Short mmCIF file of C-alpha atoms in Angstrom, two decimals:
data_model
loop_
_atom_site.label_atom_id
_atom_site.label_comp_id
_atom_site.label_asym_id
_atom_site.label_seq_id
_atom_site.Cartn_x
_atom_site.Cartn_y
_atom_site.Cartn_z
CA MET A 1 72.66 85.12 82.43
CA GLN A 2 74.50 82.45 80.45
CA ALA A 3 77.42 82.38 78.02
CA GLY A 4 79.67 79.93 76.19
CA ILE A 5 83.29 78.95 75.88
CA GLY A 6 85.02 77.93 72.67
CA GLU A 7 88.05 77.22 70.53
CA ALA A 8 88.88 77.53 66.84
CA VAL A 9 86.81 75.15 64.71
CA ASP A 10 88.67 73.18 62.04
CA ILE A 11 86.38 70.23 61.29
CA PRO A 12 83.95 70.63 58.35
CA VAL A 13 80.36 69.79 59.24
CA LYS A 14 80.18 66.74 56.99
CA GLU A 15 83.28 65.22 58.61
CA ARG A 16 82.19 65.55 62.23
CA GLU A 17 81.84 62.40 64.27
CA TYR A 18 78.60 63.06 66.14
CA ASP A 19 75.30 63.60 64.34
CA VAL A 20 73.52 64.68 67.52
CA ALA A 21 75.23 65.36 70.84
CA PHE A 22 73.50 65.79 74.18
CA LEU A 23 75.26 66.47 77.47
CA GLY A 24 73.33 65.91 80.68
CA THR A 25 72.42 63.30 83.24
CA TYR A 26 69.39 61.02 82.97
CA ARG A 27 66.99 60.96 85.92
CA ASN A 28 64.23 58.39 86.27
CA GLU A 29 60.80 60.01 86.69
CA LYS A 30 59.56 57.05 88.74
CA GLU A 31 62.20 57.75 91.37
CA ILE A 32 61.07 61.36 91.51
CA GLU A 33 57.47 60.16 91.85
CA ARG A 34 58.47 58.13 94.89
CA GLN A 35 60.03 61.24 96.41
CA ILE A 36 56.82 63.14 95.78
CA GLU A 37 54.81 60.35 97.43
CA ALA A 38 57.05 60.58 100.50
CA SER A 39 56.46 64.33 100.82
CA ASP A 40 54.13 66.13 103.21
CA GLU A 41 50.50 65.66 102.14
CA VAL A 42 50.00 69.30 101.15
CA VAL A 43 53.28 69.44 99.23
CA LYS A 44 52.41 66.18 97.48
CA ASN A 45 48.95 67.35 96.39
CA VAL A 46 50.14 70.75 95.19
CA THR A 47 53.07 69.17 93.33
CA TYR A 48 50.79 66.73 91.50
CA SER A 49 48.39 69.57 90.65
CA MET A 50 51.29 71.58 89.23
CA LEU A 51 52.46 68.60 87.18
CA GLU A 52 48.99 68.09 85.72
CA ILE A 53 49.05 71.71 84.52
CA LEU A 54 52.64 71.64 83.24
CA LEU A 55 52.16 68.43 81.26
CA GLN A 56 49.16 69.99 79.52
CA GLU A 57 50.90 73.34 78.98
CA PRO A 58 54.69 72.88 79.04
CA GLY A 59 55.21 76.49 77.99
CA LEU A 60 54.20 77.70 81.44
CA THR A 61 56.71 78.57 84.14
CA LEU A 62 56.69 76.78 87.47
CA GLU A 63 55.44 79.98 89.09
CA GLU A 64 52.53 80.24 86.66
CA ALA A 65 51.51 76.64 87.38
CA PHE A 66 51.87 77.23 91.13
CA ASP A 67 49.75 80.38 90.95
CA ARG A 68 47.00 78.49 89.11
CA VAL A 69 46.92 75.87 91.84
CA LEU A 70 46.66 78.56 94.51
CA VAL A 71 43.80 80.32 92.69
CA THR A 72 41.92 77.07 92.02
CA ASN A 73 42.09 76.16 95.70
CA GLY A 74 41.36 79.66 96.99
CA ILE A 75 44.73 79.97 98.70
CA ARG A 76 46.33 83.37 99.30
CA LEU A 77 49.90 83.36 100.56
CA PRO A 78 51.57 86.26 102.36
CA GLU A 79 54.22 87.79 100.12
CA ASN A 80 57.01 86.83 102.49
CA ALA A 81 55.92 83.16 102.42
CA TYR A 82 55.56 82.76 98.64
CA ALA A 83 59.19 81.95 97.80
CA ASP A 84 59.63 79.37 100.56
CA THR A 85 56.33 77.67 99.73
CA MET A 86 57.12 77.63 96.04
CA ASN A 87 60.55 76.15 96.77
CA ALA A 88 58.92 73.26 98.60
CA MET A 89 57.47 72.16 95.24
CA HIS A 90 60.94 71.66 93.71
CA LEU A 91 60.15 68.06 92.75
CA ALA A 92 57.72 69.34 90.11
CA ASP A 93 60.69 71.02 88.46
CA LYS A 94 62.82 67.87 88.64
CA TYR A 95 60.04 65.71 87.23
CA VAL A 96 59.19 67.74 84.12
CA ARG A 97 62.85 68.36 83.30
CA ALA A 98 63.63 64.64 83.56
CA LEU A 99 60.57 63.68 81.53
CA TYR A 100 61.17 65.98 78.57
CA ARG A 101 64.89 65.28 78.50
CA ARG A 102 64.12 61.57 78.14
CA LEU A 103 61.34 62.14 75.59
CA ALA A 104 63.55 64.34 73.41
CA VAL A 105 66.36 61.79 73.22
CA LYS A 106 63.99 58.86 72.80
CA SER A 107 62.05 60.58 69.99
CA LEU A 108 65.25 60.85 67.93
CA VAL A 109 66.50 57.33 68.54
CA GLU A 110 63.11 55.78 67.75
CA GLN A 111 63.11 57.60 64.41
CA GLY A 112 66.48 56.19 63.41
CA ILE A 113 68.71 59.10 64.41
CA ARG A 114 71.91 58.30 66.28
CA VAL A 115 72.36 60.27 69.50
CA ASP A 116 75.58 60.46 71.52
CA VAL A 117 74.98 61.34 75.17
CA TRP A 118 77.45 62.28 77.88
CA GLY A 119 76.09 61.80 81.39
CA GLU A 120 75.11 59.30 84.03
CA ARG A 121 72.48 56.54 83.87
CA TRP A 122 71.48 56.77 80.20
CA GLU A 123 72.04 53.01 79.85
CA GLU A 124 68.86 52.61 81.91
CA ILE A 125 66.59 53.73 79.07
CA LYS A 126 68.03 51.36 76.46
CA PRO A 127 65.61 48.52 77.33
CA THR A 128 62.73 50.88 76.48
CA LEU A 129 64.07 51.65 73.00
CA SER A 130 63.28 49.75 69.82
CA LYS A 131 66.71 50.78 68.41
CA PRO A 132 68.99 50.90 71.47
CA GLU A 133 72.11 50.61 69.32
CA LEU A 134 71.51 54.21 68.15
CA LEU A 135 71.98 55.58 71.65
CA LYS A 136 75.70 55.85 72.31
CA VAL A 137 76.43 56.50 75.98
CA HIS A 138 79.65 58.20 77.10
CA LYS A 139 80.98 58.99 80.56
CA PRO A 140 80.24 62.43 82.04
CA VAL A 141 82.72 65.16 81.14
CA SER A 142 83.75 68.49 82.64
CA TYR A 143 82.46 71.79 81.33
CA ARG A 144 85.81 72.50 79.66
CA GLU A 145 85.75 69.10 77.93
CA THR A 146 82.43 69.91 76.27
CA VAL A 147 84.28 72.18 73.84
CA GLY A 148 85.94 69.25 72.06
CA ILE A 149 82.62 67.44 71.79
CA TYR A 150 80.75 70.42 70.35
CA ARG A 151 83.52 71.10 67.81
CA ASN A 152 83.01 67.55 66.52
CA ALA A 153 79.18 67.61 66.55
CA LYS A 154 76.83 68.45 63.72
CA VAL A 155 73.90 69.22 66.00
CA VAL A 156 73.84 69.91 69.74
CA LEU A 157 70.51 69.17 71.43
CA ASN A 158 69.48 71.38 74.34
CA VAL A 159 66.52 70.82 76.65
CA MET A 160 66.15 73.90 78.81
CA PRO A 161 65.87 73.98 82.59
CA TRP A 162 62.33 74.99 83.52
CA PHE A 163 62.68 78.73 83.17
CA LYS A 164 60.99 80.20 80.14
CA ASP A 165 62.76 83.52 79.73
CA GLY A 166 66.42 82.56 79.95
CA SER A 167 69.14 80.43 78.37
CA HIS A 168 71.66 77.69 79.04
CA GLU A 169 75.39 77.60 78.39
CA ARG A 170 74.85 74.62 76.03
CA VAL A 171 73.30 77.01 73.51
CA PHE A 172 76.13 79.55 73.42
CA THR A 173 78.88 76.96 73.73
CA ALA A 174 77.42 75.15 70.71
CA MET A 175 77.36 78.43 68.78
CA ARG A 176 80.93 79.33 69.75
CA ASN A 177 82.16 75.94 68.60
CA GLY A 178 80.49 75.90 65.22
CA ALA A 179 77.66 73.44 65.89
CA VAL A 180 73.99 73.75 65.11
CA CYS A 181 72.00 74.09 68.33
CA LEU A 182 68.46 72.79 68.49
CA THR A 183 66.70 73.87 71.68
CA ASP A 184 63.24 74.07 73.13
CA GLU A 185 61.83 77.57 73.17
CA SER A 186 62.34 80.35 75.66
CA ARG A 187 61.28 83.97 75.25
CA TYR A 188 64.85 85.21 75.70
CA LEU A 189 66.32 82.80 73.15
CA LYS A 190 63.63 83.55 70.58
CA GLU A 191 64.18 87.29 70.96
CA THR A 192 67.98 87.04 70.94
CA LEU A 193 68.72 84.25 68.44
CA ASN A 194 65.70 83.88 66.19
CA SER A 195 67.53 85.47 63.23
CA TYR A 196 70.40 82.95 63.32
CA LYS A 197 69.78 80.09 60.90
CA SER A 198 72.05 77.65 62.79
CA VAL A 199 69.90 77.89 65.92
CA GLY A 200 66.66 75.94 65.69
CA PHE A 201 63.71 75.74 68.04
CA PHE A 202 61.21 73.05 68.91
CA SER A 203 58.17 72.98 71.14
CA LEU A 204 57.92 70.61 74.10
CA SER A 205 54.22 70.24 73.30
CA GLU A 206 55.13 68.98 69.80
CA ILE A 207 58.19 66.91 70.58
CA SER A 208 57.22 64.39 67.90
CA LYS A 209 58.32 66.99 65.32
CA LEU A 210 61.87 67.11 66.72
CA PRO A 211 63.28 64.28 64.51
CA GLU A 212 62.08 66.02 61.34
CA LYS A 213 63.86 69.21 62.41
CA ILE A 214 67.08 67.36 63.19
CA ARG A 215 67.02 65.55 59.84
CA ALA A 216 66.69 68.87 58.03
CA PHE A 217 69.88 70.17 59.64
CA LEU A 218 71.73 66.90 58.94
CA ALA A 219 70.73 66.75 55.25
CA VAL A 220 73.65 68.73 53.82
CA ASP A 221 73.68 68.56 50.01
CA GLU A 222 76.69 68.59 47.67
CA GLN A 223 76.74 72.40 47.69
CA GLY A 224 76.86 72.44 51.49
CA SER A 225 73.29 73.69 51.80
CA VAL A 226 70.41 72.59 54.00
CA THR A 227 66.71 73.44 53.86
CA VAL A 228 65.11 74.12 57.24
CA ASP A 229 61.53 75.35 57.63
CA GLY A 230 61.41 76.07 53.90
CA THR A 231 64.57 78.20 53.89
CA GLN A 232 67.69 77.02 52.06
CA PHE A 233 71.11 78.22 53.25
CA VAL A 234 74.77 77.21 53.29
CA ILE A 235 75.30 75.61 56.67
CA GLU A 236 78.97 76.54 57.08
CA GLU A 237 78.15 80.20 56.46
CA ALA A 238 75.32 80.11 58.99
CA LEU A 239 77.58 78.46 61.58
CA LYS A 240 80.31 81.03 61.01
CA GLU A 241 77.84 83.87 61.54
CA SER A 242 76.51 82.48 64.82
CA MET A 243 80.03 81.59 66.00
CA GLU A 244 81.23 85.15 65.45
CA THR A 245 78.19 86.57 67.23
CA ALA A 246 78.59 84.26 70.21
CA GLU A 247 82.28 85.13 70.49
CA LYS A 248 81.50 88.83 70.33
CA CYS A 249 78.41 89.01 72.52
CA HIS A 250 77.87 85.85 74.56
CA THR A 251 81.02 85.16 76.60
CA TRP A 252 81.50 85.05 80.35
CA GLU A 253 83.82 88.05 80.00
CA LYS A 254 81.05 90.06 78.33
CA ASN A 255 78.64 89.05 81.08
CA ALA A 256 81.12 90.20 83.73
CA GLU A 257 81.51 93.55 81.97
CA TRP A 258 77.73 93.97 81.87
CA ILE A 259 77.39 93.22 85.59
CA LEU A 260 80.19 95.64 86.50
CA ASN A 261 78.68 98.39 84.36
CA ARG A 262 75.27 97.86 85.90
CA GLY A 263 76.82 97.98 89.35
CA LYS A 264 78.39 101.36 88.64
CA LYS A 265 74.96 102.78 87.82
CA LEU A 266 73.38 101.75 91.13
#
């Protein structure tokens, strides 16, 4: 269960400093590969089998990929051993998250879109970029400091952790601070936020389409309108609607109330 924090927004979209903002650390997949290679032989083989599945079908959960490997190899685990065995494959999670985070950022920069990132080690990918000057790297910031960044961003990019029916605080913090949020899909987010025009979705299996989606949100005309997926709307109005909804429904206080109410019913 995730939520966002926010402050009053007083910067018009066209005047904001950051076209695309992403907050998160870069991890090198090759380093994770070396960790996999150093693992127990069984863990290594199962992890690589899971990665082969997840790279072909990035919409699957880790558990679904793990289950496929078990079935393919005729393995049946006792119920009380499933969680611990699954947890031993944690490097599969780290690898795919690192890979798609890098691919998302790189896809934008290579298509001429400036991206500002806050996090460690992003300088390491600049030698792999044809337009490294478009990747602006900032020092990591605290969770509270993200508010000022989101208030001054036109679009906030989110790449989800590898659960497919949940959210991340980046999404709701972007909404609460009047920024467009573009995120990869999850069932929960699609069900909860699909009607909000300022929240856009992209597929990890079609990450090459991400720059086109970003450009659509950035192309604000003289009337303050954008056209995304064939629908034209006034961006400031859409941002106001999602900001009000996030403030009303998606705060940590609301989450605490929900948990307390659920506890009373047990």
